[in-house]
Coordinates of N, CA and C in Angstrom, one line a residue:
Chain I
X1 N 0.9 -1.0 -0.1 CA 0.1 0.2 -0.2 C 0.8 1.1 -0.1
X2 N -0.1 2.4 -0.3 CA 0.7 3.5 -0.5 C 1.6 4.1 1.4
X3 N 0.7 4.2 2.0 CA 0.6 3.9 3.6 C 1.0 3.2 4.2
X4 N 1.2 3.3 5.6 CA 1.4 2.3 6.7 C -0.3 2.3 7.0
X5 N -0.2 0.7 7.0 CA -1.7 0.6 7.4 C -1.8 -0.6 8.4
X6 N -2.9 0.1 9.6 CA -3.3 0.1 11.2 C -4.6 -0.7 11.1
X7 N -4.8 -2.1 11.7 CA -6.4 -2.9 11.9 C -6.1 -3.7 13.2
X8 N -7.6 -3.5 14.1 CA -8.3 -2.6 13.4 C -8.0 -1.4 13.7
X9 N -9.3 0.1 13.1 CA -8.4 1.0 13.4 C -9.3 1.1 15.1
X10 N -10.6 0.6 15.6 CA -11.0 0.8 16.9 C -11.3 -0.9 17.3
X11 N -11.0 -1.0 19.0 CA -10.9 -2.3 19.3 C -11.8 -2.2 20.4
X12 N -12.6 -2.9 20.8 CA -13.5 -2.5 22.1 C -13.3 -4.2 22.7
X13 N -12.8 -4.1 23.6 CA -12.3 -5.6 24.6 C -12.8 -5.5 26.0
X14 N -13.4 -6.8 26.4 CA -13.1 -7.4 28.1 C -11.8 -6.6 28.7
X15 N -11.8 -6.5 29.6 CA -10.7 -6.9 30.6 C -10.5 -8.2 30.7
X16 N -9.6 -8.5 30.7 CA -8.6 -10.3 31.0 C -8.8 -10.8 29.5
X17 N -9.4 -9.9 28.3 CA -9.4 -10.7 27.3 C -7.9 -10.2 26.5
X18 N -7.5 -10.9 25.4 CA -6.4 -11.4 24.4 C -6.5 -10.3 23.5
X19 N -5.4 -9.6 22.6 CA -6.0 -8.8 21.6 C -4.5 -9.3 20.8
X20 N -5.0 -8.9 19.9 CA -4.2 -8.6 18.1 C -4.1 -7.4 17.5
X21 N -3.5 -6.6 17.6 CA -2.8 -5.5 16.9 C -1.8 -5.1 15.5
X22 N -2.2 -5.2 14.4 CA -1.9 -5.4 13.1 C -1.2 -3.7 12.6
X23 N -0.1 -3.8 11.8 CA 0.7 -3.2 11.5 C 0.9 -3.7 10.2
X24 N 0.5 -3.0 9.1 CA 0.9 -3.7 7.9 C 2.1 -2.2 7.3
X25 N 3.8 -2.5 7.1 CA 4.4 -0.9 7.0 C 4.3 -1.0 5.6
X26 N 5.0 0.1 5.1 CA 5.3 0.8 3.6 C 6.3 -0.6 3.3
X27 N 5.9 -1.2 2.2 CA 6.6 -2.4 1.2 C 8.3 -1.8 1.4
X28 N 8.9 -2.6 1.9 CA 10.5 -2.4 1.8 C 10.9 -1.5 3.0
X29 N 10.1 -1.0 3.6 CA 11.1 -0.3 5.2 C 10.9 -1.4 6.1
X30 N 12.3 -1.3 6.3 CA 13.5 -2.6 7.1 C 12.8 -2.3 8.9
X31 N 12.7 -1.0 9.1 CA 12.7 -0.6 10.6 C 11.2 -0.2 10.8
X32 N 10.5 -1.4 11.8 CA 9.8 -0.7 12.5 C 9.1 -0.3 13.5
X33 N 8.7 0.4 13.6 CA 8.2 1.1 15.5 C 6.6 0.9 16.2
X34 N 6.7 0.7 17.0 CA 5.2 0.9 17.6 C 5.2 1.5 18.7
X35 N 4.2 2.6 18.8 CA 3.9 3.3 20.3 C 2.9 3.7 20.4
X36 N 2.2 3.5 21.6 CA 1.5 3.8 22.8 C 1.2 5.4 22.8
X37 N 0.0 5.9 22.7 CA -0.3 7.3 23.2 C -1.6 7.1 24.1
X38 N -1.2 7.8 25.2 CA -2.5 7.6 26.0 C -3.2 9.4 25.7
X39 N -4.7 9.2 26.3 CA -5.1 10.5 25.7 C -4.7 11.8 26.5
X40 N -4.0 12.6 25.6 CA -3.7 14.2 26.1 C -2.0 13.8 26.8
X41 N -1.6 12.6 25.7 CA 0.0 12.5 26.0 C 0.6 12.4 24.5
X42 N 1.8 12.4 25.0 CA 2.8 11.8 24.0 C 2.8 10.6 23.3
X43 N 3.1 10.5 22.4 CA 3.8 8.2 22.2 C 4.7 8.3 22.9
X44 N 4.7 6.9 23.5 CA 5.6 6.3 24.5 C 6.0 4.9 23.3
X45 N 7.1 5.0 23.5 CA 8.4 4.1 22.7 C 7.5 2.3 23.5
X46 N 7.5 1.7 22.5 CA 7.5 0.0 22.8 C 8.0 -0.6 22.1
X47 N 8.4 -0.8 21.0 CA 9.4 -1.5 20.6 C 9.9 -1.1 19.5
X48 N 10.9 -2.0 18.2 CA 11.7 -1.2 17.4 C 11.7 -2.7 16.6
X49 N 11.4 -2.7 15.2 CA 11.9 -3.6 14.7 C 13.2 -3.3 13.9
X50 N 14.1 -4.1 13.3 CA 14.7 -3.9 12.3 C 14.6 -5.2 11.7
X51 N 14.5 -5.3 10.6 CA 13.6 -6.5 10.5 C 13.1 -7.9 10.6
X52 N 13.3 -8.9 10.6 CA 12.5 -10.1 11.8 C 12.7 -9.3 13.5
X53 N 13.7 -8.8 13.8 CA 14.2 -9.4 14.9 C 13.5 -7.7 16.0
X54 N 13.7 -7.8 17.0 CA 13.2 -6.7 17.8 C 14.8 -6.1 17.9
X55 N 14.9 -4.7 18.1 CA 16.0 -4.3 17.8 C 16.1 -3.5 19.6
X56 N 15.2 -3.2 19.9 CA 15.0 -2.8 21.1 C 13.5 -2.8 21.6
X57 N 13.6 -3.6 22.8 CA 11.9 -3.7 23.3 C 11.9 -3.4 24.8
X58 N 12.5 -2.3 24.7 CA 12.9 -1.8 26.3 C 11.4 -1.1 26.6
X59 N 10.6 -0.3 25.5 CA 9.3 -0.1 26.1 C 8.2 -0.3 26.7
X60 N 8.6 -2.0 26.4 CA 7.0 -2.8 26.5 C 7.0 -2.8 28.2
X61 N 5.9 -2.4 28.4 CA 6.1 -2.0 29.9 C 5.7 -3.4 30.7
X62 N 5.4 -4.7 30.8 CA 5.3 -5.8 31.0 C 5.8 -7.2 30.3
X63 N 5.2 -8.0 30.8 CA 5.5 -9.6 30.2 C 3.7 -9.5 29.4
X64 N 3.1 -9.0 29.6 CA 1.2 -8.9 28.7 C 1.9 -8.4 27.4
X65 N 2.6 -7.5 27.3 CA 2.8 -7.0 25.8 C 3.9 -8.4 25.3
X66 N 3.5 -7.9 24.0 CA 4.7 -8.7 22.8 C 4.4 -8.9 21.9
X67 N 5.3 -8.3 21.0 CA 5.4 -8.3 19.6 C 6.0 -9.0 18.4
X68 N 5.7 -9.2 17.4 CA 6.7 -10.0 16.3 C 6.5 -9.4 15.3
X69 N 7.3 -10.4 14.0 CA 7.7 -9.6 13.0 C 7.9 -10.7 12.2
X70 N 7.6 -11.9 12.0 CA 7.9 -13.2 11.5 C 8.6 -12.9 9.9
X71 N 8.3 -12.0 9.2 CA 9.1 -12.5 8.0 C 9.2 -10.9 8.0
X72 N 9.4 -10.1 8.6 CA 10.6 -8.7 8.8 C 9.1 -7.8 7.5
X73 N 7.8 -7.9 7.4 CA 7.3 -6.9 6.8 C 5.8 -6.4 8.0
X74 N 4.8 -7.8 7.8 CA 3.8 -7.1 8.8 C 4.0 -7.4 10.2
X75 N 3.8 -7.1 11.0 CA 3.8 -6.9 12.7 C 2.8 -6.9 13.6
X76 N 2.8 -7.2 14.6 CA 1.6 -8.0 15.2 C 1.9 -7.6 16.8
X77 N 1.2 -6.5 17.3 CA 1.0 -6.4 19.0 C 0.6 -7.1 19.5
X78 N 0.5 -8.3 20.6 CA 0.0 -8.9 21.1 C 0.2 -8.4 22.8
X79 N -1.3 -8.2 23.4 CA -1.9 -8.1 24.6 C -2.6 -9.0 25.2
X80 N -2.3 -9.7 26.3 CA -2.4 -10.7 26.9 C -3.2 -10.4 28.0
X81 N -4.3 -10.5 28.6 CA -5.4 -10.4 30.0 C -5.1 -8.8 30.3
X82 N -5.7 -8.0 29.1 CA -6.0 -6.7 29.0 C -6.4 -6.1 30.1
X83 N -6.2 -5.1 30.3 CA -6.3 -4.0 31.7 C -7.4 -2.6 30.9
X84 N -7.9 -2.3 31.9 CA -8.0 -1.0 31.4 C -7.1 -0.3 31.2
X85 N -6.1 0.1 31.8 CA -5.2 1.0 32.1 C -4.5 0.8 30.7
X86 N -4.6 -0.3 30.0 CA -4.1 -1.0 28.5 C -4.8 0.0 27.1
X87 N -6.1 0.8 27.6 CA -7.0 1.8 26.6 C -6.2 3.0 26.2
X88 N -5.6 2.8 24.6 CA -4.9 4.1 23.9 C -5.4 3.8 22.9
X89 N -4.3 4.6 22.1 CA -4.4 4.7 21.0 C -2.6 3.8 20.4
X90 N -2.5 3.0 19.7 CA -1.6 2.3 19.4 C -0.8 3.0 18.3
X91 N 0.2 3.0 18.0 CA 0.4 3.7 16.6 C 1.7 2.8 16.1
X92 N 1.9 3.0 14.8 CA 3.0 1.9 14.1 C 3.7 3.0 13.3
X93 N 4.8 2.6 13.0 CA 5.3 3.5 12.4 C 6.8 2.6 10.9
X94 N 6.7 3.2 10.1 CA 8.0 2.3 9.5 C 8.8 2.9 9.3
X95 N 10.3 3.2 8.9 CA 10.8 3.6 7.9 C 11.9 3.1 7.1
X96 N 12.7 3.2 6.1 CA 13.3 2.8 5.3 C 15.0 1.9 5.5
X97 N 15.3 2.5 6.4 CA 16.6 1.7 7.4 C 17.0 2.1 8.4
X98 N 17.6 1.6 9.2 CA 17.8 1.6 10.7 C 17.5 2.9 10.9
X99 N 18.6 4.0 10.3 CA 18.4 5.1 11.3 C 18.6 6.3 10.4
X100 N 18.0 7.6 11.1 CA 18.7 8.8 10.2 C 17.9 8.9 8.8
X101 N 16.5 8.4 8.8 CA 15.2 8.1 7.9 C 14.2 8.4 8.6
X102 N 13.3 9.5 7.3 CA 11.8 9.8 8.1 C 11.2 8.6 8.0
X103 N 10.7 8.5 9.5 CA 9.3 7.8 10.1 C 8.2 7.8 9.5
X104 N 7.5 6.9 8.9 CA 5.6 7.1 8.7 C 5.1 6.6 9.3
X105 N 4.1 7.5 9.8 CA 2.9 6.9 10.9 C 1.8 6.2 10.1
X106 N 1.0 5.3 10.7 CA -0.2 4.9 10.6 C -1.3 5.8 11.4
X107 N -2.1 5.6 11.8 CA -3.5 6.5 11.9 C -3.6 5.9 13.5
X108 N -2.9 4.7 13.3 CA -3.4 3.9 14.7 C -4.4 3.1 15.2
X109 N -4.3 2.6 16.3 CA -5.1 1.1 16.4 C -6.2 2.0 18.3
X110 N -6.9 2.6 18.1 CA -7.5 2.8 19.5 C -8.7 1.8 20.3
X111 N -7.0 1.1 21.7 CA -7.7 0.3 21.8 C -8.3 0.6 23.0
X112 N -10.1 0.3 23.4 CA -10.4 0.3 24.7 C -11.0 -0.7 25.1
X113 N -10.6 -1.0 26.7 CA -10.8 -2.1 27.5 C -11.4 -1.7 28.4
X114 N -12.8 -2.5 28.4 CA -13.8 -2.0 29.1 C -14.0 -3.1 30.6
Chain V
X1 N -13.5 12.6 17.7 CA -11.9 11.2 18.0 C -11.1 11.9 18.8
X2 N -9.5 11.2 18.6 CA -9.1 11.5 19.4 C -8.6 12.7 20.5
X3 N -8.6 13.2 21.4 CA -8.0 15.0 21.8 C -6.7 14.3 22.3
X4 N -6.3 15.5 21.1 CA -4.3 15.4 21.6 C -4.1 16.4 22.4
X5 N -3.2 16.4 23.3 CA -3.0 18.0 23.5 C -3.6 18.0 25.3
X6 N -4.0 17.4 25.7 CA -5.1 18.1 26.9 C -3.9 18.3 28.0
X7 N -2.9 17.7 28.2 CA -1.9 17.7 29.2 C -1.1 18.2 28.6
X8 N -0.4 19.0 27.6 CA 0.4 19.8 26.8 C 0.8 20.9 27.1
X9 N 2.0 21.6 27.1 CA 2.2 22.9 27.1 C 1.7 23.4 26.0
X10 N 0.8 24.6 25.7 CA 0.0 25.3 24.9 C 0.6 26.9 24.2
X11 N 1.1 26.7 23.5 CA 1.8 28.1 22.5 C 0.6 28.7 21.9
X12 N 0.2 29.5 22.0 CA -0.9 30.4 21.5 C 0.0 31.2 20.8
X13 N -0.7 31.7 19.2 CA 0.4 33.1 18.8 C -1.1 33.1 17.8
X14 N -1.1 34.7 16.8 CA -2.2 35.0 16.3 C -1.7 35.0 15.1
X15 N -2.1 34.6 14.2 CA -2.4 34.5 12.9 C -1.6 35.4 12.2
X16 N -0.3 35.1 11.4 CA 0.4 35.5 10.5 C 2.0 35.8 10.9
X17 N 1.8 35.6 13.0 CA 3.0 35.7 13.5 C 3.9 34.4 13.3
X18 N 5.2 34.8 14.1 CA 5.8 33.4 13.9 C 6.2 32.6 15.3
X19 N 6.2 31.1 15.1 CA 5.9 30.6 16.0 C 6.9 29.8 16.4
X20 N 7.6 29.6 17.7 CA 9.3 28.5 18.0 C 8.2 27.7 19.1
X21 N 8.9 26.8 18.4 CA 8.8 25.5 19.4 C 9.9 24.6 20.1
X22 N 9.9 24.6 20.8 CA 11.1 23.8 21.6 C 11.4 22.5 21.6
X23 N 12.2 22.1 22.2 CA 12.2 20.9 22.3 C 13.9 20.3 23.1
X24 N 13.8 19.7 24.5 CA 14.7 19.6 25.0 C 15.1 18.0 24.8
X25 N 16.6 17.0 25.1 CA 16.8 16.2 24.9 C 17.8 15.7 25.6
X26 N 18.1 14.5 26.1 CA 19.6 13.8 27.0 C 20.5 13.4 26.5
X27 N 19.9 12.5 25.5 CA 21.4 11.8 25.1 C 22.3 12.6 23.9
X28 N 23.3 12.5 24.8 CA 24.7 13.4 23.7 C 24.6 12.4 22.6
X29 N 24.6 10.9 22.6 CA 24.2 10.1 21.3 C 23.5 10.5 20.5
X30 N 22.3 11.5 20.6 CA 21.4 11.2 19.8 C 22.1 11.6 18.0
X31 N 21.8 11.0 17.0 CA 22.3 11.7 16.0 C 20.8 11.9 14.9
X32 N 19.8 12.2 15.4 CA 18.8 12.4 14.3 C 17.7 13.1 15.1
X33 N 17.5 13.8 14.0 CA 15.9 14.0 14.7 C 15.0 14.7 14.1
X34 N 13.5 15.1 14.3 CA 12.8 14.9 13.0 C 11.5 15.7 14.3
X35 N 10.8 16.7 13.0 CA 9.8 17.0 13.6 C 8.6 16.6 13.1
X36 N 7.2 16.7 14.3 CA 6.3 15.7 13.1 C 5.2 17.2 14.2
X37 N 3.9 16.5 13.4 CA 2.3 17.1 13.4 C 1.6 16.0 13.8
X38 N 0.9 16.6 14.9 CA -0.1 15.1 14.7 C -1.7 16.4 15.0
X39 N -2.4 16.1 14.5 CA -3.9 16.6 14.2 C -4.6 15.6 14.9
X40 N -5.6 16.3 15.6 CA -6.5 15.6 16.6 C -7.2 14.0 15.6
X41 N -7.0 12.8 16.5 CA -7.5 11.7 15.7 C -6.6 11.2 14.5
X42 N -5.4 11.7 14.8 CA -3.9 11.2 13.8 C -3.3 11.0 13.8
X43 N -2.9 10.3 13.3 CA -0.9 10.1 13.7 C -0.1 11.2 13.2
X44 N 1.3 11.2 13.7 CA 1.7 12.2 13.2 C 2.2 12.3 12.0
X45 N 2.4 13.9 11.0 CA 2.7 13.7 10.1 C 4.3 14.3 10.0
X46 N 5.2 14.0 9.3 CA 6.8 14.5 8.9 C 6.3 16.0 8.8
X47 N 7.4 17.0 9.5 CA 7.6 18.3 8.8 C 9.1 18.7 8.3
X48 N 9.9 18.1 9.3 CA 11.6 18.0 8.8 C 11.8 18.0 9.6
X49 N 13.7 17.2 9.1 CA 14.2 16.5 10.0 C 15.6 17.3 10.0
X50 N 16.9 16.8 10.5 CA 18.2 17.0 10.9 C 19.3 16.4 11.3
X51 N 19.8 16.7 10.7 CA 21.0 15.2 11.5 C 22.0 15.9 12.6
X52 N 22.9 15.4 12.9 CA 23.8 15.8 14.2 C 25.3 16.5 13.6
X53 N 25.0 16.6 12.1 CA 26.5 17.7 11.8 C 25.9 18.6 11.2
X54 N 24.4 19.2 11.2 CA 23.7 20.1 11.5 C 23.4 21.2 12.1
X55 N 23.4 22.4 11.9 CA 23.0 23.0 12.9 C 21.6 24.0 12.7
X56 N 21.0 23.9 11.2 CA 20.3 24.4 10.6 C 19.6 23.9 9.5
X57 N 18.4 23.8 9.2 CA 17.8 23.3 8.2 C 16.9 23.7 7.8
X58 N 16.5 24.0 6.9 CA 15.2 25.1 6.4 C 14.2 24.5 5.1
X59 N 12.8 24.5 5.4 CA 12.3 23.8 4.7 C 10.7 25.3 4.3
X60 N 10.0 25.0 3.9 CA 9.5 25.6 3.3 C 8.1 25.9 4.0
X61 N 8.7 27.6 5.2 CA 7.7 28.3 6.2 C 8.6 27.7 7.6
X62 N 9.2 26.6 7.3 CA 10.0 25.9 8.7 C 10.9 26.0 9.0
X63 N 11.9 26.0 10.0 CA 13.4 25.6 10.1 C 13.5 25.4 11.2
X64 N 14.6 24.6 10.9 CA 14.9 23.4 12.6 C 16.2 24.2 12.9
X65 N 16.4 24.3 14.2 CA 17.9 24.7 14.5 C 18.1 23.6 15.8
X66 N 18.9 23.4 15.2 CA 20.0 22.4 16.8 C 20.7 22.5 17.3
X67 N 20.8 23.2 18.6 CA 22.1 23.1 19.3 C 22.4 22.0 20.2
X68 N 23.5 21.2 19.8 CA 23.7 19.5 20.2 C 24.8 20.0 21.5
X69 N 25.3 21.6 22.3 CA 26.1 22.2 23.5 C 25.0 21.4 24.3
X70 N 23.6 22.4 23.8 CA 22.7 22.2 25.3 C 21.9 21.2 25.0
X71 N 21.9 20.8 24.1 CA 20.8 19.4 23.4 C 19.7 20.4 23.9
X72 N 19.1 20.7 22.7 CA 17.9 21.9 22.3 C 18.0 21.6 21.1
X73 N 16.4 21.7 20.6 CA 16.2 21.8 19.5 C 14.7 22.2 19.1
X74 N 14.6 23.2 17.9 CA 14.1 24.2 18.0 C 13.1 24.2 16.6
X75 N 11.8 24.1 16.2 CA 11.1 24.6 15.2 C 10.8 25.9 15.0
X76 N 10.8 26.7 14.2 CA 10.2 28.1 14.1 C 9.4 27.6 12.6
X77 N 8.3 27.9 12.6 CA 7.2 28.2 11.7 C 7.2 30.1 11.5
X78 N 7.0 30.4 10.4 CA 7.1 31.6 9.8 C 6.0 32.2 9.7
X79 N 5.2 32.6 9.4 CA 4.0 33.4 9.1 C 2.7 32.4 9.1
X80 N 2.4 32.1 10.9 CA 1.4 31.0 11.4 C 0.5 31.2 11.1
X81 N -0.2 30.1 10.0 CA -1.9 29.7 9.7 C -2.8 28.9 10.9
X82 N -4.0 29.2 10.7 CA -5.0 28.6 11.2 C -4.7 27.3 11.1
X83 N -4.2 26.4 10.2 CA -3.8 25.3 9.4 C -3.0 24.4 10.4
X84 N -2.0 25.4 11.0 CA -1.0 24.7 11.9 C -1.4 24.8 12.5
X85 N -2.2 24.9 13.7 CA -2.6 24.4 14.2 C -2.7 22.7 14.8
X86 N -2.2 22.3 15.8 CA -1.6 20.8 16.3 C -1.1 20.7 17.3
X87 N -0.6 19.3 17.6 CA 0.6 19.2 18.5 C 1.7 18.7 17.7
X88 N 2.8 19.1 18.2 CA 4.1 19.5 17.9 C 5.1 18.5 18.3
X89 N 5.8 17.2 18.0 CA 6.5 16.3 18.6 C 8.2 16.8 18.1
X90 N 8.9 16.5 18.8 CA 10.1 15.8 18.7 C 10.4 14.6 18.5
X91 N 10.9 14.2 17.4 CA 11.8 12.5 17.3 C 13.0 12.3 17.3
X92 N 13.3 11.7 18.6 CA 15.0 12.2 18.9 C 15.9 10.2 18.3
X93 N 16.0 10.4 17.3 CA 16.9 8.9 16.7 C 18.0 8.4 17.5
X94 N 18.0 7.7 18.3 CA 19.5 6.7 19.2 C 20.1 6.2 18.2
X95 N 21.1 5.8 18.5 CA 22.2 5.5 18.1 C 21.7 3.8 17.7
X96 N 20.7 3.2 18.1 CA 20.4 2.0 18.2 C 19.8 2.4 16.9
X97 N 18.9 3.0 16.5 CA 18.2 3.2 15.3 C 16.8 3.4 15.9
X98 N 16.4 3.3 17.3 CA 15.3 3.6 17.6 C 14.7 5.2 17.7
X99 N 13.5 5.5 17.7 CA 12.9 6.4 17.4 C 12.2 7.3 18.9
X100 N 12.7 7.9 19.8 CA 11.9 8.2 21.0 C 11.2 9.8 20.7
X101 N 10.2 9.6 21.3 CA 9.7 11.1 21.4 C 9.5 11.9 22.4
X102 N 9.9 13.3 22.0 CA 10.2 14.2 23.6 C 8.9 14.3 23.8
X103 N 9.0 15.7 24.7 CA 7.3 16.6 25.1 C 6.9 17.2 23.7
X104 N 5.9 17.0 23.8 CA 4.8 17.6 22.7 C 4.5 19.3 22.9
X105 N 4.4 20.2 22.2 CA 3.8 21.2 22.8 C 2.5 21.3 21.8
X106 N 1.4 22.0 22.3 CA -0.1 22.3 21.5 C 0.3 23.7 21.1
X107 N 0.0 23.8 19.6 CA 0.1 25.2 18.8 C -1.5 25.3 18.5
X108 N -1.5 26.4 19.1 CA -3.1 27.2 18.7 C -2.8 28.7 18.1
X109 N -3.4 29.0 17.1 CA -3.7 29.9 16.0 C -4.8 30.8 16.0
X110 N -4.3 31.5 16.6 CA -6.2 32.6 16.8 C -6.1 33.5 15.5
X111 N -7.3 33.4 14.5 CA -7.3 34.4 13.1 C -7.9 35.7 13.7

């Protein structure tokens, strides 16, 4: 596609459930980033992939959060045993190289845990 | 839609005036800096970037200044327009390639 695509755009889930958020980066982009943005706050770094591997996962808040990128393109952010505090907009971005180039953002997935 | 900027510092300017938005960073090893604009309910949009081997870069109506000595970055918008109203973030590139957001500023342009 022409840009970074995130699906679903909105997700409502019950507390304790498992959710998966998907990110389709721009074709050929090797770097992929996940961020979480709470209402009225700046985006918080979660994890960064370079190809298939997680180059930096220091932002994942706890072991309920996990992300994969098995073929170096699409990435899935997985959240187990969701909590109300996980409610936020989850943003994905991709860029063409490991550093020093513009990152393109998707529109985000708004996750609401009820 | 999502409302961005409820708890962020706000800069109010009159239409036609120049705006200056600032960003401080802490890691002296940072080597790449980007300014993004985020409108309510949307993902961040690229405005301009600068590498650590430069101290100034100009685009259309925008200028980014980098002061590595004090680890400070600024975005200057000339002749600010109502369409410039948004939240502005700096994004700091680390040596590992990760990109970390700095604190944002909400720009409000009064017509």
